Tab-separated table of C-alpha atoms in Angstrom:
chain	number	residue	atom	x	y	z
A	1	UNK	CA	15.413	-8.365	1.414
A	2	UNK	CA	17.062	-8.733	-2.154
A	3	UNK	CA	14.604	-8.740	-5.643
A	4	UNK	CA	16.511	-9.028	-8.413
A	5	UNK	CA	15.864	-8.363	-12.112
A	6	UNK	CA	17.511	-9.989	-15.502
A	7	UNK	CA	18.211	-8.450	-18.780
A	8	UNK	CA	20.178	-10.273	-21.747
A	9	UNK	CA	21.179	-8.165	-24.805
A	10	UNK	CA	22.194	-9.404	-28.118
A	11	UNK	CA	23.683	-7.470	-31.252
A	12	UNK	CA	24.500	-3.812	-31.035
A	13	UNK	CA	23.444	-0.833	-29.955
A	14	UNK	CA	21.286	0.101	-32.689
A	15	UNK	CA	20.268	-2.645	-34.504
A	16	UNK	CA	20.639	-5.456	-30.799
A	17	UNK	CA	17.534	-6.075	-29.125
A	18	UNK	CA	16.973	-7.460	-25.581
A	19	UNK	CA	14.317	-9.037	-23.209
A	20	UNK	CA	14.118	-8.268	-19.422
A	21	UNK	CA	12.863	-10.674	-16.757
A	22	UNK	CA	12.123	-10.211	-13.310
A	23	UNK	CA	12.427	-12.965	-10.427
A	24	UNK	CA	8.576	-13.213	-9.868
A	25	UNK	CA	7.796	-14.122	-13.208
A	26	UNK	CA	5.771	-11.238	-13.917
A	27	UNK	CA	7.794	-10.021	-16.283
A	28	UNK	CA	9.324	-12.984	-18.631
A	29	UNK	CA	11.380	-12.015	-21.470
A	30	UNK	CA	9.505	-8.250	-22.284
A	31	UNK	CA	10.833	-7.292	-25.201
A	32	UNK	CA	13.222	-4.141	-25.256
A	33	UNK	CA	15.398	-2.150	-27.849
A	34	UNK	CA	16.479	0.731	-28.963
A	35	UNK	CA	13.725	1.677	-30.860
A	36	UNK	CA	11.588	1.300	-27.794
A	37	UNK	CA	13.796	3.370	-25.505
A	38	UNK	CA	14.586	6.110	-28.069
A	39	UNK	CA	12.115	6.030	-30.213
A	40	UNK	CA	8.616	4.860	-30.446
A	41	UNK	CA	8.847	0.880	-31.077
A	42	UNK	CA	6.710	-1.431	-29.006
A	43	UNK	CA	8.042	-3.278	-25.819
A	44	UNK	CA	9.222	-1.594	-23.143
A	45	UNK	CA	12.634	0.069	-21.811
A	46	UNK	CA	14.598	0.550	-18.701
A	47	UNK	CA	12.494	4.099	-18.091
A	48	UNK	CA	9.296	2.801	-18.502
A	49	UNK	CA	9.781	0.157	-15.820
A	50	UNK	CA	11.377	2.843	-13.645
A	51	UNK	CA	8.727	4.546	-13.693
A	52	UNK	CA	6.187	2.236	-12.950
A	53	UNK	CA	8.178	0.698	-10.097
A	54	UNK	CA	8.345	4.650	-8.411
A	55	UNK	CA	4.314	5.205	-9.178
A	56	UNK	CA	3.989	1.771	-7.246
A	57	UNK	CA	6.576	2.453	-3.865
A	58	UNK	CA	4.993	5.425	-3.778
A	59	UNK	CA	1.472	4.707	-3.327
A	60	UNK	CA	2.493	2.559	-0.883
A	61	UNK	CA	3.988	5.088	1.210
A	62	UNK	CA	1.531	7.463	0.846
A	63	UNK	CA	-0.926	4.959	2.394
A	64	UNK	CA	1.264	4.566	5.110
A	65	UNK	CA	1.909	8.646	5.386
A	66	UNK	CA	-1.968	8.555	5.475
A	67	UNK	CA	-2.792	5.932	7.898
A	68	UNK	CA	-0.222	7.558	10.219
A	69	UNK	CA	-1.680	10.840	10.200
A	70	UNK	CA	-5.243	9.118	11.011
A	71	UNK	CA	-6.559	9.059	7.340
A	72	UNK	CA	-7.180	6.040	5.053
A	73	UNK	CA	-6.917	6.698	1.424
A	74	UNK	CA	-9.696	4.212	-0.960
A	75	UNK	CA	-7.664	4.822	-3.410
A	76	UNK	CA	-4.429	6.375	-4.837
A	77	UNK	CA	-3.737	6.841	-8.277
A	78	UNK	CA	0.022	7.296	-9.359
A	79	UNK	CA	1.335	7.989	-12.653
A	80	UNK	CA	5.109	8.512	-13.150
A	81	UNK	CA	6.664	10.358	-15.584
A	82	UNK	CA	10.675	9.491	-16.618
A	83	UNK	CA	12.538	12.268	-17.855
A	84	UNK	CA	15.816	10.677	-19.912
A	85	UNK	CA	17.998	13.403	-21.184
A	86	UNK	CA	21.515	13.993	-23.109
A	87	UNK	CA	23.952	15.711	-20.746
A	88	UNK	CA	27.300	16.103	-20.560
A	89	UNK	CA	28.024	12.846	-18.382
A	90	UNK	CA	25.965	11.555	-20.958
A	91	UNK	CA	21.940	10.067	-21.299
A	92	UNK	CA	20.804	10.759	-17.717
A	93	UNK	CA	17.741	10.407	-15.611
A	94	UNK	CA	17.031	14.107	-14.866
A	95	UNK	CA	13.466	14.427	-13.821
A	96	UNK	CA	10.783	12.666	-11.859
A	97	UNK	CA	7.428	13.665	-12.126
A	98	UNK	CA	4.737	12.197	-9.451
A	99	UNK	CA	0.877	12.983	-10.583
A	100	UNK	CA	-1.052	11.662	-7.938
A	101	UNK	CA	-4.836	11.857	-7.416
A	102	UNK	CA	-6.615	9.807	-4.345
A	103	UNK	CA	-9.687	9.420	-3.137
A	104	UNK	CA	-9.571	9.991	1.040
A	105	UNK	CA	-13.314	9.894	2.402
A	106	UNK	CA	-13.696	12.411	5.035
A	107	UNK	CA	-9.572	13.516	3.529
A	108	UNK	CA	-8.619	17.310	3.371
A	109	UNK	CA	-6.086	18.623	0.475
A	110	UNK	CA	-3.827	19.958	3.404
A	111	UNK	CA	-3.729	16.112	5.048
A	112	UNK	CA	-3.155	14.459	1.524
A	113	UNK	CA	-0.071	17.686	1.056
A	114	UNK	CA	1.622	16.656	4.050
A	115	UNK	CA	1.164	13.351	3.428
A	116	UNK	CA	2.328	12.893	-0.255
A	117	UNK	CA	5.658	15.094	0.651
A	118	UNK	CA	6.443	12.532	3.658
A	119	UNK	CA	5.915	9.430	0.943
A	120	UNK	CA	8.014	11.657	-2.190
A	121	UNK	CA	11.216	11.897	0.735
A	122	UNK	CA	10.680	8.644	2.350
A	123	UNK	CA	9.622	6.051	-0.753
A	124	UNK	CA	12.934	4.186	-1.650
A	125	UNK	CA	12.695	4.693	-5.094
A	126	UNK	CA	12.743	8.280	-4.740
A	127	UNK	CA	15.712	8.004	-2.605
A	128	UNK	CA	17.122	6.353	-5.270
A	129	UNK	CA	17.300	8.270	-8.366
A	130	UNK	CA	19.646	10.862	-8.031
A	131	UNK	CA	17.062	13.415	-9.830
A	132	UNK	CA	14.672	16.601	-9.210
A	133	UNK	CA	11.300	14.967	-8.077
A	134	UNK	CA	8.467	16.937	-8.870
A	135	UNK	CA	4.514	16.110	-7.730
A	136	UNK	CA	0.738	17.432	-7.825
A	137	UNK	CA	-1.248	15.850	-5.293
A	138	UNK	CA	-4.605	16.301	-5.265
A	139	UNK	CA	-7.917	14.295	-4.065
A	140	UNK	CA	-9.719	13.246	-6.378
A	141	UNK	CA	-12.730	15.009	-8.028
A	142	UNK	CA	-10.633	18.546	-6.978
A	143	UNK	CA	-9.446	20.186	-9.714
């Protein structure tokens, strides 16, 4: 299987701006620049949509994790957080941070535990930043 994704860029780094486009249509020219990536313009940025695409393979997997340990989750509720930072090798993607609350009828917190730390090591996104990956799982309604 092969998705792909398009991005075209025009002017500098500073003062350029870009759209980004993916293959399904979804996305079709989403504005991008560096005042959305750096600072707080509107339109999106590489980060953003890295993040979104980990909440989403993630969820996924924990469903699976889930149904394979006898369980099936209503709902899951994934948010992502994208840590970009200056290094030394320069702006890197240094932190992942999964927040995930889901609602498992008849569910335990140990079940949902196991399960969400089988779906952070197996979900291909996480296997493909090269990054600390950090989660709370809990059922919903817990605090």
């Amino acid at each position: 299987m092969k998705r792909t994704g398009s991005a075209v860029w025009q002017g500098g780094l500073r003062d350029g701006k870009g759209t980004v486009s993916t293959e399904s249509g979804l996305l079709d020219g989403a504005q991008y620049s560096f005042g959305t990536r750096f600072e707080s313009g509107a339109g999106t940025n590489p980060e953003e949509l890295l993040a979104a695409a980990h909440a989403g393979c993630f969820s996924m997997a924990l469903s699976k994790q889930l149904e394979d340990a006898g369980a099936r989750a209503e709902s899951i509720n994934t948010t992502a957080s994208v840590r970009l930072e200056k290094t030394d090798a320069g702006f890197t993607i240094t932190k992942v941070h999964l927040d995930v609350t889901a609602r498992i009828p008849g569910g335990d917190a140990a079940t949902l535990q196991k399960a969400a730390e089988g779906a952070k090591a197996g979900c291909p996104v996480s296997r493909l930043f090269n990054a600390e990956i950090t989660m709370e799982a809990k059922l919903e309604g817990e605090k």
